């Protein structure tokens, strides 16, 4: 693999091909974000990646044990789906 000759996206030349662009904005990778988008109820963005990776602050979790377990499972599932998405996008042969 060699270094790119331009910092621009090869498919949509108006976008700089940064990690943020590739993971969250590249139209070429949009389908790979669908599972995470469906689970979050919104598109993943660089602005909400901290929430995706770390989940909510402890004080925002439900206080009842069973509700907290469900919330924690959901947080882990979001993290798993994000990691799967990132690997799929970053290993594309493009």
PDB file of N, CA and C in Angstrom:
ATOM      1  N   UNK A   1       0.848  -1.164   0.000  1.00  0.00           N
ATOM      2  CA  UNK A   1       0.000   0.000   0.000  1.00  0.00           C
ATOM      3  C   UNK A   1       0.898   1.233   0.000  1.00  0.00           C
ATOM      4  N   UNK A   2       0.605   2.151  -0.884  1.00  0.00           N
ATOM      5  CA  UNK A   2       1.430   3.356  -0.975  1.00  0.00           C
ATOM      6  C   UNK A   2       0.655   4.569  -0.482  1.00  0.00           C
ATOM      7  N   UNK A   3       1.367   5.637  -0.317  1.00  0.00           N
ATOM      8  CA  UNK A   3       0.780   6.881   0.161  1.00  0.00           C
ATOM      9  C   UNK A   3      -0.103   7.493  -0.933  1.00  0.00           C
ATOM     10  N   UNK A   4      -1.223   8.050  -0.536  1.00  0.00           N
ATOM     11  CA  UNK A   4      -2.130   8.696  -1.488  1.00  0.00           C
ATOM     12  C   UNK A   4      -1.472   9.924  -2.094  1.00  0.00           C
ATOM     13  N   UNK A   5      -1.804  10.187  -3.330  1.00  0.00           N
ATOM     14  CA  UNK A   5      -1.220  11.341  -4.016  1.00  0.00           C
ATOM     15  C   UNK A   5      -1.953  12.630  -3.671  1.00  0.00           C
ATOM     16  N   UNK A   6      -3.147  12.527  -3.091  1.00  0.00           N
ATOM     17  CA  UNK A   6      -3.936  13.710  -2.752  1.00  0.00           C
ATOM     18  C   UNK A   6      -4.659  13.467  -1.424  1.00  0.00           C
ATOM     19  N   UNK A   7      -4.874  14.526  -0.633  1.00  0.00           N
ATOM     20  CA  UNK A   7      -5.631  14.369   0.621  1.00  0.00           C
ATOM     21  C   UNK A   7      -7.140  14.319   0.389  1.00  0.00           C
ATOM     22  N   UNK A   8      -7.571  14.437  -0.843  1.00  0.00           N
ATOM     23  CA  UNK A   8      -9.001  14.444  -1.175  1.00  0.00           C
ATOM     24  C   UNK A   8      -9.531  13.011  -1.329  1.00  0.00           C
ATOM     25  N   UNK A   9     -10.802  12.854  -1.019  1.00  0.00           N
ATOM     26  CA  UNK A   9     -11.465  11.567  -1.202  1.00  0.00           C
ATOM     27  C   UNK A   9     -11.488  11.231  -2.686  1.00  0.00           C
ATOM     28  N   UNK A  10     -11.147  10.019  -3.038  1.00  0.00           N
ATOM     29  CA  UNK A  10     -11.102   9.634  -4.451  1.00  0.00           C
ATOM     30  C   UNK A  10     -12.495   9.518  -5.077  1.00  0.00           C
ATOM     31  N   UNK A  11     -13.536   9.374  -4.244  1.00  0.00           N
ATOM     32  CA  UNK A  11     -14.888   9.232  -4.765  1.00  0.00           C
ATOM     33  C   UNK A  11     -15.656  10.549  -4.788  1.00  0.00           C
ATOM     34  N   UNK A  12     -15.418  11.384  -3.804  1.00  0.00           N
ATOM     35  CA  UNK A  12     -16.109  12.666  -3.675  1.00  0.00           C
ATOM     36  C   UNK A  12     -15.058  13.729  -3.372  1.00  0.00           C
ATOM     37  N   UNK A  13     -14.451  14.310  -4.390  1.00  0.00           N
ATOM     38  CA  UNK A  13     -13.275  15.164  -4.221  1.00  0.00           C
ATOM     39  C   UNK A  13     -13.482  16.428  -3.398  1.00  0.00           C
ATOM     40  N   UNK A  14     -14.713  16.720  -2.985  1.00  0.00           N
ATOM     41  CA  UNK A  14     -14.910  17.894  -2.142  1.00  0.00           C
ATOM     42  C   UNK A  14     -14.596  17.608  -0.680  1.00  0.00           C
ATOM     43  N   UNK A  15     -14.380  16.373  -0.317  1.00  0.00           N
ATOM     44  CA  UNK A  15     -14.092  16.017   1.070  1.00  0.00           C
ATOM     45  C   UNK A  15     -12.643  15.629   1.282  1.00  0.00           C
ATOM     46  N   UNK A  16     -12.041  16.158   2.342  1.00  0.00           N
ATOM     47  CA  UNK A  16     -10.698  15.720   2.707  1.00  0.00           C
ATOM     48  C   UNK A  16     -10.803  14.330   3.306  1.00  0.00           C
ATOM     49  N   UNK A  17      -9.957  13.437   2.898  1.00  0.00           N
ATOM     50  CA  UNK A  17     -10.025  12.041   3.314  1.00  0.00           C
ATOM     51  C   UNK A  17      -9.335  11.854   4.664  1.00  0.00           C
ATOM     52  N   UNK A  18      -9.997  12.342   5.712  1.00  0.00           N
ATOM     53  CA  UNK A  18      -9.498  12.185   7.082  1.00  0.00           C
ATOM     54  C   UNK A  18     -10.215  11.005   7.737  1.00  0.00           C
ATOM     55  N   UNK A  19      -9.758  10.608   8.905  1.00  0.00           N
ATOM     56  CA  UNK A  19     -10.441   9.531   9.634  1.00  0.00           C
ATOM     57  C   UNK A  19     -11.883   9.934   9.936  1.00  0.00           C
ATOM     58  N   UNK A  20     -12.088  11.170  10.361  1.00  0.00           N
ATOM     59  CA  UNK A  20     -13.441  11.647  10.650  1.00  0.00           C
ATOM     60  C   UNK A  20     -14.321  11.577   9.407  1.00  0.00           C
ATOM     61  N   UNK A  21     -13.803  12.047   8.291  1.00  0.00           N
ATOM     62  CA  UNK A  21     -14.555  12.007   7.037  1.00  0.00           C
ATOM     63  C   UNK A  21     -14.895  10.564   6.657  1.00  0.00           C
ATOM     64  N   UNK A  22     -13.907   9.688   6.706  1.00  0.00           N
ATOM     65  CA  UNK A  22     -14.117   8.298   6.292  1.00  0.00           C
ATOM     66  C   UNK A  22     -15.110   7.586   7.205  1.00  0.00           C
ATOM     67  N   UNK A  23     -14.957   7.735   8.517  1.00  0.00           N
ATOM     68  CA  UNK A  23     -15.833   7.027   9.446  1.00  0.00           C
ATOM     69  C   UNK A  23     -17.249   7.575   9.497  1.00  0.00           C
ATOM     70  N   UNK A  24     -17.398   8.890   9.359  1.00  0.00           N
ATOM     71  CA  UNK A  24     -18.704   9.476   9.627  1.00  0.00           C
ATOM     72  C   UNK A  24     -19.387  10.173   8.453  1.00  0.00           C
ATOM     73  N   UNK A  25     -18.650  10.548   7.400  1.00  0.00           N
ATOM     74  CA  UNK A  25     -19.280  11.352   6.356  1.00  0.00           C
ATOM     75  C   UNK A  25     -19.172  10.793   4.946  1.00  0.00           C
ATOM     76  N   UNK A  26     -18.223   9.948   4.677  1.00  0.00           N
ATOM     77  CA  UNK A  26     -18.037   9.451   3.318  1.00  0.00           C
ATOM     78  C   UNK A  26     -19.291   8.721   2.836  1.00  0.00           C
ATOM     79  N   UNK A  27     -19.826   9.186   1.719  1.00  0.00           N
ATOM     80  CA  UNK A  27     -21.009   8.544   1.160  1.00  0.00           C
ATOM     81  C   UNK A  27     -20.700   7.128   0.688  1.00  0.00           C
ATOM     82  N   UNK A  28     -19.453   6.873   0.345  1.00  0.00           N
ATOM     83  CA  UNK A  28     -19.039   5.546  -0.097  1.00  0.00           C
ATOM     84  C   UNK A  28     -19.177   4.508   1.018  1.00  0.00           C
ATOM     85  N   UNK A  29     -19.124   4.950   2.272  1.00  0.00           N
ATOM     86  CA  UNK A  29     -19.199   4.040   3.425  1.00  0.00           C
ATOM     87  C   UNK A  29     -20.533   4.136   4.153  1.00  0.00           C
ATOM     88  N   UNK A  30     -21.488   4.868   3.609  1.00  0.00           N
ATOM     89  CA  UNK A  30     -22.744   5.125   4.309  1.00  0.00           C
ATOM     90  C   UNK A  30     -23.485   3.849   4.689  1.00  0.00           C
ATOM     91  N   UNK A  31     -23.505   2.876   3.814  1.00  0.00           N
ATOM     92  CA  UNK A  31     -24.210   1.630   4.106  1.00  0.00           C
ATOM     93  C   UNK A  31     -23.626   0.879   5.298  1.00  0.00           C
ATOM     94  N   UNK A  32     -22.334   1.046   5.532  1.00  0.00           N
ATOM     95  CA  UNK A  32     -21.687   0.365   6.659  1.00  0.00           C
ATOM     96  C   UNK A  32     -22.028   1.025   7.997  1.00  0.00           C
ATOM     97  N   UNK A  33     -22.589   2.222   7.955  1.00  0.00           N
ATOM     98  CA  UNK A  33     -23.008   2.908   9.180  1.00  0.00           C
ATOM     99  C   UNK A  33     -24.467   2.618   9.528  1.00  0.00           C
ATOM    100  N   UNK A  34     -25.182   1.924   8.665  1.00  0.00           N
ATOM    101  CA  UNK A  34     -26.627   1.741   8.829  1.00  0.00           C
ATOM    102  C   UNK A  34     -27.005   1.022  10.126  1.00  0.00           C
ATOM    103  N   UNK A  35     -26.324  -0.055  10.473  1.00  0.00           N
ATOM    104  CA  UNK A  35     -26.670  -0.795  11.691  1.00  0.00           C
ATOM    105  C   UNK A  35     -26.511   0.094  12.926  1.00  0.00           C
ATOM    106  N   UNK A  36     -25.420   0.843  12.985  1.00  0.00           N
ATOM    107  CA  UNK A  36     -25.203   1.736  14.125  1.00  0.00           C
ATOM    108  C   UNK A  36     -26.240   2.857  14.122  1.00  0.00           C
ATOM    109  N   UNK A  37     -26.515   3.409  12.957  1.00  0.00           N
ATOM    110  CA  UNK A  37     -27.521   4.474  12.835  1.00  0.00           C
ATOM    111  C   UNK A  37     -28.879   3.978  13.338  1.00  0.00           C
ATOM    112  N   UNK A  38     -29.261   2.781  12.956  1.00  0.00           N
ATOM    113  CA  UNK A  38     -30.547   2.215  13.374  1.00  0.00           C
ATOM    114  C   UNK A  38     -30.587   2.006  14.885  1.00  0.00           C
ATOM    115  N   UNK A  39     -29.482   1.552  15.450  1.00  0.00           N
ATOM    116  CA  UNK A  39     -29.441   1.287  16.891  1.00  0.00           C
ATOM    117  C   UNK A  39     -29.442   2.583  17.701  1.00  0.00           C
ATOM    118  N   UNK A  40     -28.733   3.600  17.190  1.00  0.00           N
ATOM    119  CA  UNK A  40     -28.675   4.885  17.900  1.00  0.00           C
ATOM    120  C   UNK A  40     -29.942   5.718  17.704  1.00  0.00           C
ATOM    121  N   UNK A  41     -30.591   5.523  16.568  1.00  0.00           N
ATOM    122  CA  UNK A  41     -31.726   6.361  16.232  1.00  0.00           C
ATOM    123  C   UNK A  41     -31.307   7.681  15.601  1.00  0.00           C
ATOM    124  N   UNK A  42     -30.039   7.802  15.273  1.00  0.00           N
ATOM    125  CA  UNK A  42     -29.474   8.986  14.613  1.00  0.00           C
ATOM    126  C   UNK A  42     -28.146   8.581  13.995  1.00  0.00           C
ATOM    127  N   UNK A  43     -27.614   9.415  13.157  1.00  0.00           N
ATOM    128  CA  UNK A  43     -26.339   9.102  12.516  1.00  0.00           C
ATOM    129  C   UNK A  43     -25.184   9.251  13.499  1.00  0.00           C
ATOM    130  N   UNK A  44     -24.214   8.339  13.431  1.00  0.00           N
ATOM    131  CA  UNK A  44     -23.012   8.525  14.258  1.00  0.00           C
ATOM    132  C   UNK A  44     -22.211   9.697  13.700  1.00  0.00           C
ATOM    133  N   UNK A  45     -21.654  10.503  14.588  1.00  0.00           N
ATOM    134  CA  UNK A  45     -20.852  11.653  14.185  1.00  0.00           C
ATOM    135  C   UNK A  45     -19.633  11.759  15.086  1.00  0.00           C
ATOM    136  N   UNK A  46     -18.691  12.584  14.682  1.00  0.00           N
ATOM    137  CA  UNK A  46     -17.529  12.839  15.533  1.00  0.00           C
ATOM    138  C   UNK A  46     -17.968  13.497  16.833  1.00  0.00           C
ATOM    139  N   UNK A  47     -19.050  14.258  16.775  1.00  0.00           N
ATOM    140  CA  UNK A  47     -19.540  14.942  17.970  1.00  0.00           C
ATOM    141  C   UNK A  47     -20.126  13.971  19.006  1.00  0.00           C
ATOM    142  N   UNK A  48     -20.685  12.846  18.560  1.00  0.00           N
ATOM    143  CA  UNK A  48     -21.259  11.915  19.535  1.00  0.00           C
ATOM    144  C   UNK A  48     -20.434  10.642  19.711  1.00  0.00           C
ATOM    145  N   UNK A  49     -19.211  10.624  19.185  1.00  0.00           N
ATOM    146  CA  UNK A  49     -18.385   9.424  19.302  1.00  0.00           C
ATOM    147  C   UNK A  49     -17.989   9.143  20.762  1.00  0.00           C
ATOM    148  N   UNK A  50     -17.808  10.175  21.565  1.00  0.00           N
ATOM    149  CA  UNK A  50     -17.471   9.958  22.974  1.00  0.00           C
ATOM    150  C   UNK A  50     -18.597   9.212  23.681  1.00  0.00           C
ATOM    151  N   UNK A  51     -19.828   9.613  23.413  1.00  0.00           N
ATOM    152  CA  UNK A  51     -20.980   8.919  23.985  1.00  0.00           C
ATOM    153  C   UNK A  51     -21.067   7.488  23.461  1.00  0.00           C
ATOM    154  N   UNK A  52     -20.779   7.299  22.177  1.00  0.00           N
ATOM    155  CA  UNK A  52     -20.820   5.963  21.584  1.00  0.00           C
ATOM    156  C   UNK A  52     -19.777   5.059  22.232  1.00  0.00           C
ATOM    157  N   UNK A  53     -18.569   5.571  22.431  1.00  0.00           N
ATOM    158  CA  UNK A  53     -17.485   4.752  22.967  1.00  0.00           C
ATOM    159  C   UNK A  53     -17.559   4.563  24.477  1.00  0.00           C
ATOM    160  N   UNK A  54     -18.028   5.571  25.202  1.00  0.00           N
ATOM    161  CA  UNK A  54     -17.994   5.521  26.665  1.00  0.00           C
ATOM    162  C   UNK A  54     -19.355   5.369  27.322  1.00  0.00           C
ATOM    163  N   UNK A  55     -20.409   5.641  26.587  1.00  0.00           N
ATOM    164  CA  UNK A  55     -21.739   5.584  27.183  1.00  0.00           C
ATOM    165  C   UNK A  55     -22.019   6.830  27.999  1.00  0.00           C
ATOM    166  N   UNK A  56     -23.179   6.866  28.636  1.00  0.00           N
ATOM    167  CA  UNK A  56     -23.536   8.035  29.431  1.00  0.00           C
ATOM    168  C   UNK A  56     -22.737   8.079  30.733  1.00  0.00           C
ATOM    169  N   UNK A  57     -22.758   9.225  31.379  1.00  0.00           N
ATOM    170  CA  UNK A  57     -22.123   9.322  32.695  1.00  0.00           C
ATOM    171  C   UNK A  57     -22.924   8.479  33.680  1.00  0.00           C
ATOM    172  N   UNK A  58     -22.279   7.978  34.701  1.00  0.00           N
ATOM    173  CA  UNK A  58     -22.898   7.056  35.653  1.00  0.00           C
ATOM    174  C   UNK A  58     -24.186   7.623  36.241  1.00  0.00           C
ATOM    175  N   UNK A  59     -24.189   8.913  36.535  1.00  0.00           N
ATOM    176  CA  UNK A  59     -25.354   9.540  37.161  1.00  0.00           C
ATOM    177  C   UNK A  59     -26.585   9.516  36.244  1.00  0.00           C
ATOM    178  N   UNK A  60     -26.390   9.367  34.953  1.00  0.00           N
ATOM    179  CA  UNK A  60     -27.514   9.332  34.014  1.00  0.00           C
ATOM    180  C   UNK A  60     -28.089   7.933  33.817  1.00  0.00           C
ATOM    181  N   UNK A  61     -27.448   6.927  34.392  1.00  0.00           N
ATOM    182  CA  UNK A  61     -27.963   5.556  34.281  1.00  0.00           C
ATOM    183  C   UNK A  61     -29.157   5.364  35.209  1.00  0.00           C
ATOM    184  N   UNK A  62     -30.068   4.457  34.863  1.00  0.00           N
ATOM    185  CA  UNK A  62     -31.206   4.179  35.754  1.00  0.00           C
ATOM    186  C   UNK A  62     -30.717   3.678  37.111  1.00  0.00           C
ATOM    187  N   UNK A  63     -31.476   3.973  38.151  1.00  0.00           N
ATOM    188  CA  UNK A  63     -31.067   3.558  39.494  1.00  0.00           C
ATOM    189  C   UNK A  63     -31.511   2.138  39.819  1.00  0.00           C
ATOM    190  N   UNK A  64     -32.575   1.677  39.211  1.00  0.00           N
ATOM    191  CA  UNK A  64     -33.046   0.324  39.489  1.00  0.00           C
ATOM    192  C   UNK A  64     -32.142  -0.681  38.783  1.00  0.00           C
ATOM    193  N   UNK A  65     -31.782  -1.735  39.508  1.00  0.00           N
ATOM    194  CA  UNK A  65     -30.804  -2.717  39.032  1.00  0.00           C
ATOM    195  C   UNK A  65     -31.164  -3.293  37.663  1.00  0.00           C
ATOM    196  N   UNK A  66     -32.380  -3.748  37.483  1.00  0.00           N
ATOM    197  CA  UNK A  66     -32.763  -4.388  36.226  1.00  0.00           C
ATOM    198  C   UNK A  66     -32.708  -3.388  35.063  1.00  0.00           C
ATOM    199  N   UNK A  67     -33.175  -2.176  35.278  1.00  0.00           N
ATOM    200  CA  UNK A  67     -33.122  -1.151  34.234  1.00  0.00           C
ATOM    201  C   UNK A  67     -31.681  -0.781  33.899  1.00  0.00           C
ATOM    202  N   UNK A  68     -30.828  -0.760  34.937  1.00  0.00           N
ATOM    203  CA  UNK A  68     -29.417  -0.449  34.716  1.00  0.00           C
ATOM    204  C   UNK A  68     -28.762  -1.551  33.888  1.00  0.00           C
ATOM    205  N   UNK A  69     -29.089  -2.807  34.159  1.00  0.00           N
ATOM    206  CA  UNK A  69     -28.527  -3.923  33.398  1.00  0.00           C
ATOM    207  C   UNK A  69     -28.903  -3.818  31.925  1.00  0.00           C
ATOM    208  N   UNK A  70     -30.154  -3.468  31.652  1.00  0.00           N
ATOM    209  CA  UNK A  70     -30.606  -3.309  30.269  1.00  0.00           C
ATOM    210  C   UNK A  70     -29.846  -2.160  29.606  1.00  0.00           C
ATOM    211  N   UNK A  71     -29.701  -1.048  30.315  1.00  0.00           N
ATOM    212  CA  UNK A  71     -28.973   0.108  29.775  1.00  0.00           C
ATOM    213  C   UNK A  71     -27.515  -0.241  29.509  1.00  0.00           C
ATOM    214  N   UNK A  72     -26.885  -0.966  30.416  1.00  0.00           N
ATOM    215  CA  UNK A  72     -25.479  -1.349  30.236  1.00  0.00           C
ATOM    216  C   UNK A  72     -25.316  -2.315  29.069  1.00  0.00           C
ATOM    217  N   UNK A  73     -26.262  -3.226  28.910  1.00  0.00           N
ATOM    218  CA  UNK A  73     -26.215  -4.134  27.758  1.00  0.00           C
ATOM    219  C   UNK A  73     -26.300  -3.333  26.467  1.00  0.00           C
ATOM    220  N   UNK A  74     -27.194  -2.345  26.434  1.00  0.00           N
ATOM    221  CA  UNK A  74     -27.362  -1.517  25.248  1.00  0.00           C
ATOM    222  C   UNK A  74     -26.089  -0.724  24.943  1.00  0.00           C
ATOM    223  N   UNK A  75     -25.453  -0.192  25.963  1.00  0.00           N
ATOM    224  CA  UNK A  75     -24.199   0.546  25.802  1.00  0.00           C
ATOM    225  C   UNK A  75     -23.123  -0.362  25.207  1.00  0.00           C
ATOM    226  N   UNK A  76     -23.012  -1.585  25.719  1.00  0.00           N
ATOM    227  CA  UNK A  76     -22.037  -2.545  25.194  1.00  0.00           C
ATOM    228  C   UNK A  76     -22.347  -2.906  23.744  1.00  0.00           C
ATOM    229  N   UNK A  77     -23.629  -3.038  23.422  1.00  0.00           N
ATOM    230  CA  UNK A  77     -24.027  -3.372  22.059  1.00  0.00           C
ATOM    231  C   UNK A  77     -23.671  -2.238  21.096  1.00  0.00           C
ATOM    232  N   UNK A  78     -23.901  -1.005  21.502  1.00  0.00           N
ATOM    233  CA  UNK A  78     -23.541   0.155  20.676  1.00  0.00           C
ATOM    234  C   UNK A  78     -22.036   0.172  20.442  1.00  0.00           C
ATOM    235  N   UNK A  79     -21.250  -0.078  21.477  1.00  0.00           N
ATOM    236  CA  UNK A  79     -19.796  -0.113  21.352  1.00  0.00           C
ATOM    237  C   UNK A  79     -19.373  -1.217  20.379  1.00  0.00           C
ATOM    238  N   UNK A  80     -19.977  -2.397  20.498  1.00  0.00           N
ATOM    239  CA  UNK A  80     -19.650  -3.521  19.616  1.00  0.00           C
ATOM    240  C   UNK A  80     -19.971  -3.175  18.159  1.00  0.00           C
ATOM    241  N   UNK A  81     -21.127  -2.587  17.933  1.00  0.00           N
ATOM    242  CA  UNK A  81     -21.533  -2.232  16.574  1.00  0.00           C
ATOM    243  C   UNK A  81     -20.609  -1.151  16.007  1.00  0.00           C
ATOM    244  N   UNK A  82     -20.210  -0.179  16.832  1.00  0.00           N
ATOM    245  CA  UNK A  82     -19.284   0.862  16.374  1.00  0.00           C
ATOM    246  C   UNK A  82     -17.948   0.237  15.964  1.00  0.00           C
ATOM    247  N   UNK A  83     -17.414  -0.642  16.792  1.00  0.00           N
ATOM    248  CA  UNK A  83     -16.124  -1.282  16.470  1.00  0.00           C
ATOM    249  C   UNK A  83     -16.224  -2.091  15.183  1.00  0.00           C
ATOM    250  N   UNK A  84     -17.314  -2.822  15.025  1.00  0.00           N
ATOM    251  CA  UNK A  84     -17.533  -3.594  13.793  1.00  0.00           C
ATOM    252  C   UNK A  84     -17.571  -2.661  12.591  1.00  0.00           C
ATOM    253  N   UNK A  85     -18.299  -1.553  12.710  1.00  0.00           N
ATOM    254  CA  UNK A  85     -18.395  -0.579  11.624  1.00  0.00           C
ATOM    255  C   UNK A  85     -17.019  -0.020  11.275  1.00  0.00           C
ATOM    256  N   UNK A  86     -16.256   0.381  12.293  1.00  0.00           N
ATOM    257  CA  UNK A  86     -14.933   0.976  12.062  1.00  0.00           C
ATOM    258  C   UNK A  86     -14.010  -0.017  11.362  1.00  0.00           C
ATOM    259  N   UNK A  87     -13.994  -1.261  11.795  1.00  0.00           N
ATOM    260  CA  UNK A  87     -13.143  -2.273  11.157  1.00  0.00           C
ATOM    261  C   UNK A  87     -13.569  -2.483   9.709  1.00  0.00           C
ATOM    262  N   UNK A  88     -14.865  -2.591   9.471  1.00  0.00           N
ATOM    263  CA  UNK A  88     -15.345  -2.790   8.104  1.00  0.00           C
ATOM    264  C   UNK A  88     -14.954  -1.623   7.196  1.00  0.00           C
ATOM    265  N   UNK A  89     -15.097  -0.407   7.687  1.00  0.00           N
ATOM    266  CA  UNK A  89     -14.766   0.769   6.890  1.00  0.00           C
ATOM    267  C   UNK A  89     -13.250   0.855   6.652  1.00  0.00           C
ATOM    268  N   UNK A  90     -12.479   0.669   7.693  1.00  0.00           N
ATOM    269  CA  UNK A  90     -11.031   0.864   7.584  1.00  0.00           C
ATOM    270  C   UNK A  90     -10.319  -0.274   6.873  1.00  0.00           C
ATOM    271  N   UNK A  91     -10.997  -1.401   6.647  1.00  0.00           N
ATOM    272  CA  UNK A  91     -10.379  -2.506   5.923  1.00  0.00           C
ATOM    273  C   UNK A  91     -10.922  -2.640   4.506  1.00  0.00           C
ATOM    274  N   UNK A  92     -11.736  -1.680   4.071  1.00  0.00           N
ATOM    275  CA  UNK A  92     -12.236  -1.702   2.694  1.00  0.00           C
ATOM    276  C   UNK A  92     -11.064  -1.636   1.708  1.00  0.00           C
ATOM    277  N   UNK A  93     -11.176  -2.368   0.668  1.00  0.00           N
ATOM    278  CA  UNK A  93     -10.169  -2.314  -0.402  1.00  0.00           C
ATOM    279  C   UNK A  93     -10.581  -1.252  -1.399  1.00  0.00           C
ATOM    280  N   UNK A  94     -10.273  -0.005  -1.066  1.00  0.00           N
ATOM    281  CA  UNK A  94     -10.645   1.098  -1.968  1.00  0.00           C
ATOM    282  C   UNK A  94      -9.418   1.867  -2.399  1.00  0.00           C
TER     283      UNK A  94
END
